[in-house]
Amino acid sequence: MKKYPLPPFNKETAIQKVQMAEDAWNSKDPITVSMAYTEDTEWRNRDQFINGRHEVQEFLKNKWQNELDYKLKKELWAFLDNKIAVRFEYEYKNKDGICYRAYGNENWEFDENGLMQKRYASINDLEIKKSERKF
């Protein structure tokens, strides 16, 4: 399976890859999102280590059961060959109705087929008022 655009990335294809990721995550569909990753993908998400597409699906399913009204915005930060760095922010509310904005950075590494084989995410949450939501 190939997931275009393929590395090595240029500015245009890196921006395209970032937008594709944003769109997929905003679908909140764990299966759709997971298909952009290799079968043996490696993630660090905050303090969690997630390995393989199946674990990604379970992680995302749980995430969106707890992070309600989720909306994400990603921005290309840098790219080189088969690597892309992004900054992002997303907003959600928890089951108690408390709103949050999460800020973070991700480092991505892709295989030759354009599938993400590594994803390292550092994320911080900030409680916000409902009126402060931007997305």
JSON list of C-alpha atoms in Angstrom, two decimals:
[
{"chain": "A", "resi": 1, "resn": "MET", "atom": "CA", "xyz": [0.00, 0.00, 0.00]},
{"chain": "A", "resi": 2, "resn": "LYS", "atom": "CA", "xyz": [1.25, 3.49, -0.86]},
{"chain": "A", "resi": 3, "resn": "LYS", "atom": "CA", "xyz": [0.07, 6.70, 0.79]},
{"chain": "A", "resi": 4, "resn": "TYR", "atom": "CA", "xyz": [0.90, 9.64, -1.47]},
{"chain": "A", "resi": 5, "resn": "PRO", "atom": "CA", "xyz": [2.72, 11.93, -1.46]},
{"chain": "A", "resi": 6, "resn": "LEU", "atom": "CA", "xyz": [5.85, 9.85, -1.01]},
{"chain": "A", "resi": 7, "resn": "PRO", "atom": "CA", "xyz": [9.17, 10.96, 0.46]},
{"chain": "A", "resi": 8, "resn": "PRO", "atom": "CA", "xyz": [11.48, 12.68, -0.05]},
{"chain": "A", "resi": 9, "resn": "PHE", "atom": "CA", "xyz": [9.25, 15.65, 0.71]},
{"chain": "A", "resi": 10, "resn": "ASN", "atom": "CA", "xyz": [9.43, 19.18, -0.63]},
{"chain": "A", "resi": 11, "resn": "LYS", "atom": "CA", "xyz": [7.55, 22.09, 0.88]},
{"chain": "A", "resi": 12, "resn": "GLU", "atom": "CA", "xyz": [4.43, 21.47, -1.20]},
{"chain": "A", "resi": 13, "resn": "THR", "atom": "CA", "xyz": [4.24, 17.73, -0.49]},
{"chain": "A", "resi": 14, "resn": "ALA", "atom": "CA", "xyz": [5.06, 18.21, 3.21]},
{"chain": "A", "resi": 15, "resn": "ILE", "atom": "CA", "xyz": [2.19, 20.71, 3.53]},
{"chain": "A", "resi": 16, "resn": "GLN", "atom": "CA", "xyz": [-0.06, 18.26, 1.70]},
{"chain": "A", "resi": 17, "resn": "LYS", "atom": "CA", "xyz": [0.91, 15.44, 4.10]},
{"chain": "A", "resi": 18, "resn": "VAL", "atom": "CA", "xyz": [0.20, 17.66, 7.12]},
{"chain": "A", "resi": 19, "resn": "GLN", "atom": "CA", "xyz": [-3.22, 18.65, 5.75]},
{"chain": "A", "resi": 20, "resn": "MET", "atom": "CA", "xyz": [-4.07, 15.02, 5.05]},
{"chain": "A", "resi": 21, "resn": "ALA", "atom": "CA", "xyz": [-3.20, 14.13, 8.65]},
{"chain": "A", "resi": 22, "resn": "GLU", "atom": "CA", "xyz": [-5.29, 17.01, 10.00]},
{"chain": "A", "resi": 23, "resn": "ASP", "atom": "CA", "xyz": [-8.28, 15.98, 7.90]},
{"chain": "A", "resi": 24, "resn": "ALA", "atom": "CA", "xyz": [-7.98, 12.33, 8.93]},
{"chain": "A", "resi": 25, "resn": "TRP", "atom": "CA", "xyz": [-7.71, 13.10, 12.65]},
{"chain": "A", "resi": 26, "resn": "ASN", "atom": "CA", "xyz": [-10.67, 15.48, 12.45]},
{"chain": "A", "resi": 27, "resn": "SER", "atom": "CA", "xyz": [-12.74, 12.61, 11.05]},
{"chain": "A", "resi": 28, "resn": "LYS", "atom": "CA", "xyz": [-12.35, 10.97, 14.47]},
{"chain": "A", "resi": 29, "resn": "ASP", "atom": "CA", "xyz": [-12.37, 7.57, 12.73]},
{"chain": "A", "resi": 30, "resn": "PRO", "atom": "CA", "xyz": [-9.65, 5.34, 14.23]},
{"chain": "A", "resi": 31, "resn": "ILE", "atom": "CA", "xyz": [-9.59, 3.01, 11.22]},
{"chain": "A", "resi": 32, "resn": "THR", "atom": "CA", "xyz": [-9.22, 5.85, 8.69]},
{"chain": "A", "resi": 33, "resn": "VAL", "atom": "CA", "xyz": [-6.47, 7.49, 10.75]},
{"chain": "A", "resi": 34, "resn": "SER", "atom": "CA", "xyz": [-4.59, 4.24, 11.35]},
{"chain": "A", "resi": 35, "resn": "MET", "atom": "CA", "xyz": [-4.31, 3.47, 7.63]},
{"chain": "A", "resi": 36, "resn": "ALA", "atom": "CA", "xyz": [-1.76, 6.28, 7.27]},
{"chain": "A", "resi": 37, "resn": "TYR", "atom": "CA", "xyz": [0.63, 4.34, 9.54]},
{"chain": "A", "resi": 38, "resn": "THR", "atom": "CA", "xyz": [2.76, 1.25, 8.98]},
{"chain": "A", "resi": 39, "resn": "GLU", "atom": "CA", "xyz": [1.57, -2.05, 10.48]},
{"chain": "A", "resi": 40, "resn": "ASP", "atom": "CA", "xyz": [4.47, -1.84, 12.98]},
{"chain": "A", "resi": 41, "resn": "THR", "atom": "CA", "xyz": [4.30, 1.92, 13.62]},
{"chain": "A", "resi": 42, "resn": "GLU", "atom": "CA", "xyz": [5.94, 3.23, 16.80]},
{"chain": "A", "resi": 43, "resn": "TRP", "atom": "CA", "xyz": [4.38, 6.09, 18.75]},
{"chain": "A", "resi": 44, "resn": "ARG", "atom": "CA", "xyz": [5.20, 8.06, 21.84]},
{"chain": "A", "resi": 45, "resn": "ASN", "atom": "CA", "xyz": [2.15, 10.07, 22.80]},
{"chain": "A", "resi": 46, "resn": "ARG", "atom": "CA", "xyz": [2.73, 12.04, 25.98]},
{"chain": "A", "resi": 47, "resn": "ASP", "atom": "CA", "xyz": [3.79, 9.29, 28.39]},
{"chain": "A", "resi": 48, "resn": "GLN", "atom": "CA", "xyz": [2.33, 6.40, 26.40]},
{"chain": "A", "resi": 49, "resn": "PHE", "atom": "CA", "xyz": [4.17, 4.08, 24.04]},
{"chain": "A", "resi": 50, "resn": "ILE", "atom": "CA", "xyz": [1.95, 2.64, 21.32]},
{"chain": "A", "resi": 51, "resn": "ASN", "atom": "CA", "xyz": [3.15, -0.04, 18.91]},
{"chain": "A", "resi": 52, "resn": "GLY", "atom": "CA", "xyz": [1.39, -1.24, 15.80]},
{"chain": "A", "resi": 53, "resn": "ARG", "atom": "CA", "xyz": [-1.69, -0.24, 13.89]},
{"chain": "A", "resi": 54, "resn": "HIS", "atom": "CA", "xyz": [-4.04, -2.22, 16.17]},
{"chain": "A", "resi": 55, "resn": "GLU", "atom": "CA", "xyz": [-2.81, -0.37, 19.28]},
{"chain": "A", "resi": 56, "resn": "VAL", "atom": "CA", "xyz": [-3.18, 2.93, 17.40]},
{"chain": "A", "resi": 57, "resn": "GLN", "atom": "CA", "xyz": [-6.81, 2.08, 16.66]},
{"chain": "A", "resi": 58, "resn": "GLU", "atom": "CA", "xyz": [-7.52, 1.24, 20.31]},
{"chain": "A", "resi": 59, "resn": "PHE", "atom": "CA", "xyz": [-5.73, 4.37, 21.51]},
{"chain": "A", "resi": 60, "resn": "LEU", "atom": "CA", "xyz": [-7.71, 6.61, 19.15]},
{"chain": "A", "resi": 61, "resn": "LYS", "atom": "CA", "xyz": [-11.02, 4.92, 19.96]},
{"chain": "A", "resi": 62, "resn": "ASN", "atom": "CA", "xyz": [-10.46, 5.62, 23.67]},
{"chain": "A", "resi": 63, "resn": "LYS", "atom": "CA", "xyz": [-9.18, 9.14, 22.95]},
{"chain": "A", "resi": 64, "resn": "TRP", "atom": "CA", "xyz": [-12.31, 10.22, 21.12]},
{"chain": "A", "resi": 65, "resn": "GLN", "atom": "CA", "xyz": [-14.62, 8.58, 23.65]},
{"chain": "A", "resi": 66, "resn": "ASN", "atom": "CA", "xyz": [-13.09, 10.89, 26.27]},
{"chain": "A", "resi": 67, "resn": "GLU", "atom": "CA", "xyz": [-12.19, 13.98, 24.20]},
{"chain": "A", "resi": 68, "resn": "LEU", "atom": "CA", "xyz": [-15.58, 15.17, 22.98]},
{"chain": "A", "resi": 69, "resn": "ASP", "atom": "CA", "xyz": [-16.13, 17.88, 20.33]},
{"chain": "A", "resi": 70, "resn": "TYR", "atom": "CA", "xyz": [-12.53, 17.33, 19.24]},
{"chain": "A", "resi": 71, "resn": "LYS", "atom": "CA", "xyz": [-11.16, 19.72, 16.60]},
{"chain": "A", "resi": 72, "resn": "LEU", "atom": "CA", "xyz": [-7.51, 19.80, 15.48]},
{"chain": "A", "resi": 73, "resn": "LYS", "atom": "CA", "xyz": [-5.33, 22.26, 13.55]},
{"chain": "A", "resi": 74, "resn": "LYS", "atom": "CA", "xyz": [-1.82, 21.26, 12.37]},
{"chain": "A", "resi": 75, "resn": "GLU", "atom": "CA", "xyz": [0.93, 23.43, 10.89]},
{"chain": "A", "resi": 76, "resn": "LEU", "atom": "CA", "xyz": [4.09, 22.38, 9.09]},
{"chain": "A", "resi": 77, "resn": "TRP", "atom": "CA", "xyz": [7.14, 23.29, 11.14]},
{"chain": "A", "resi": 78, "resn": "ALA", "atom": "CA", "xyz": [9.99, 21.66, 9.19]},
{"chain": "A", "resi": 79, "resn": "PHE", "atom": "CA", "xyz": [10.77, 18.80, 6.80]},
{"chain": "A", "resi": 80, "resn": "LEU", "atom": "CA", "xyz": [13.77, 16.90, 5.50]},
{"chain": "A", "resi": 81, "resn": "ASP", "atom": "CA", "xyz": [13.83, 13.84, 3.24]},
{"chain": "A", "resi": 82, "resn": "ASN", "atom": "CA", "xyz": [11.36, 11.42, 4.89]},
{"chain": "A", "resi": 83, "resn": "LYS", "atom": "CA", "xyz": [10.77, 13.43, 8.08]},
{"chain": "A", "resi": 84, "resn": "ILE", "atom": "CA", "xyz": [8.21, 16.10, 8.95]},
{"chain": "A", "resi": 85, "resn": "ALA", "atom": "CA", "xyz": [7.82, 18.16, 12.12]},
{"chain": "A", "resi": 86, "resn": "VAL", "atom": "CA", "xyz": [4.51, 19.83, 12.95]},
{"chain": "A", "resi": 87, "resn": "ARG", "atom": "CA", "xyz": [3.10, 22.06, 15.64]},
{"chain": "A", "resi": 88, "resn": "PHE", "atom": "CA", "xyz": [-0.54, 21.64, 16.50]},
{"chain": "A", "resi": 89, "resn": "GLU", "atom": "CA", "xyz": [-3.33, 22.63, 18.77]},
{"chain": "A", "resi": 90, "resn": "TYR", "atom": "CA", "xyz": [-6.65, 20.99, 19.35]},
{"chain": "A", "resi": 91, "resn": "GLU", "atom": "CA", "xyz": [-9.67, 21.62, 21.47]},
{"chain": "A", "resi": 92, "resn": "TYR", "atom": "CA", "xyz": [-12.07, 19.28, 23.19]},
{"chain": "A", "resi": 93, "resn": "LYS", "atom": "CA", "xyz": [-14.27, 18.94, 26.22]},
{"chain": "A", "resi": 94, "resn": "ASN", "atom": "CA", "xyz": [-14.26, 16.11, 28.70]},
{"chain": "A", "resi": 95, "resn": "LYS", "atom": "CA", "xyz": [-17.29, 14.15, 29.89]},
{"chain": "A", "resi": 96, "resn": "ASP", "atom": "CA", "xyz": [-17.83, 16.74, 32.65]},
{"chain": "A", "resi": 97, "resn": "GLY", "atom": "CA", "xyz": [-18.10, 19.51, 30.03]},
{"chain": "A", "resi": 98, "resn": "ILE", "atom": "CA", "xyz": [-14.75, 21.12, 30.90]},
{"chain": "A", "resi": 99, "resn": "CYS", "atom": "CA", "xyz": [-13.05, 22.54, 27.80]},
{"chain": "A", "resi": 100, "resn": "TYR", "atom": "CA", "xyz": [-9.36, 22.21, 27.00]},
{"chain": "A", "resi": 101, "resn": "ARG", "atom": "CA", "xyz": [-6.91, 23.37, 24.38]},
{"chain": "A", "resi": 102, "resn": "ALA", "atom": "CA", "xyz": [-3.94, 21.07, 23.83]},
{"chain": "A", "resi": 103, "resn": "TYR", "atom": "CA", "xyz": [-0.70, 22.39, 22.36]},
{"chain": "A", "resi": 104, "resn": "GLY", "atom": "CA", "xyz": [2.07, 20.24, 21.00]},
{"chain": "A", "resi": 105, "resn": "ASN", "atom": "CA", "xyz": [4.71, 19.18, 18.56]},
{"chain": "A", "resi": 106, "resn": "GLU", "atom": "CA", "xyz": [5.05, 15.99, 16.58]},
{"chain": "A", "resi": 107, "resn": "ASN", "atom": "CA", "xyz": [7.99, 14.47, 14.78]},
{"chain": "A", "resi": 108, "resn": "TRP", "atom": "CA", "xyz": [7.10, 12.08, 11.98]},
{"chain": "A", "resi": 109, "resn": "GLU", "atom": "CA", "xyz": [9.17, 9.59, 10.01]},
{"chain": "A", "resi": 110, "resn": "PHE", "atom": "CA", "xyz": [7.82, 7.91, 6.87]},
{"chain": "A", "resi": 111, "resn": "ASP", "atom": "CA", "xyz": [8.74, 4.74, 5.02]},
{"chain": "A", "resi": 112, "resn": "GLU", "atom": "CA", "xyz": [9.29, 4.61, 1.26]},
{"chain": "A", "resi": 113, "resn": "ASN", "atom": "CA", "xyz": [5.56, 3.99, 0.71]},
{"chain": "A", "resi": 114, "resn": "GLY", "atom": "CA", "xyz": [4.54, 7.23, 2.44]},
{"chain": "A", "resi": 115, "resn": "LEU", "atom": "CA", "xyz": [3.25, 5.49, 5.57]},
{"chain": "A", "resi": 116, "resn": "MET", "atom": "CA", "xyz": [4.24, 6.95, 8.91]},
{"chain": "A", "resi": 117, "resn": "GLN", "atom": "CA", "xyz": [6.50, 4.54, 10.76]},
{"chain": "A", "resi": 118, "resn": "LYS", "atom": "CA", "xyz": [7.29, 6.75, 13.75]},
{"chain": "A", "resi": 119, "resn": "ARG", "atom": "CA", "xyz": [5.30, 9.45, 15.54]},
{"chain": "A", "resi": 120, "resn": "TYR", "atom": "CA", "xyz": [6.63, 11.22, 18.60]},
{"chain": "A", "resi": 121, "resn": "ALA", "atom": "CA", "xyz": [4.22, 13.69, 20.23]},
{"chain": "A", "resi": 122, "resn": "SER", "atom": "CA", "xyz": [4.75, 16.10, 23.10]},
{"chain": "A", "resi": 123, "resn": "ILE", "atom": "CA", "xyz": [1.47, 17.61, 24.29]},
{"chain": "A", "resi": 124, "resn": "ASN", "atom": "CA", "xyz": [0.32, 20.00, 27.02]},
{"chain": "A", "resi": 125, "resn": "ASP", "atom": "CA", "xyz": [-3.31, 20.68, 27.98]},
{"chain": "A", "resi": 126, "resn": "LEU", "atom": "CA", "xyz": [-4.70, 24.01, 29.11]},
{"chain": "A", "resi": 127, "resn": "GLU", "atom": "CA", "xyz": [-8.16, 24.32, 30.62]},
{"chain": "A", "resi": 128, "resn": "ILE", "atom": "CA", "xyz": [-10.15, 27.03, 28.82]},
{"chain": "A", "resi": 129, "resn": "LYS", "atom": "CA", "xyz": [-13.62, 28.54, 29.04]},
{"chain": "A", "resi": 130, "resn": "LYS", "atom": "CA", "xyz": [-16.16, 27.45, 26.47]},
{"chain": "A", "resi": 131, "resn": "SER", "atom": "CA", "xyz": [-16.19, 31.05, 25.16]},
{"chain": "A", "resi": 132, "resn": "GLU", "atom": "CA", "xyz": [-12.43, 30.80, 24.49]},
{"chain": "A", "resi": 133, "resn": "ARG", "atom": "CA", "xyz": [-12.75, 27.97, 21.98]},
{"chain": "A", "resi": 134, "resn": "LYS", "atom": "CA", "xyz": [-11.39, 28.97, 18.58]},
{"chain": "A", "resi": 135, "resn": "PHE", "atom": "CA", "xyz": [-12.37, 25.90, 16.57]}
]
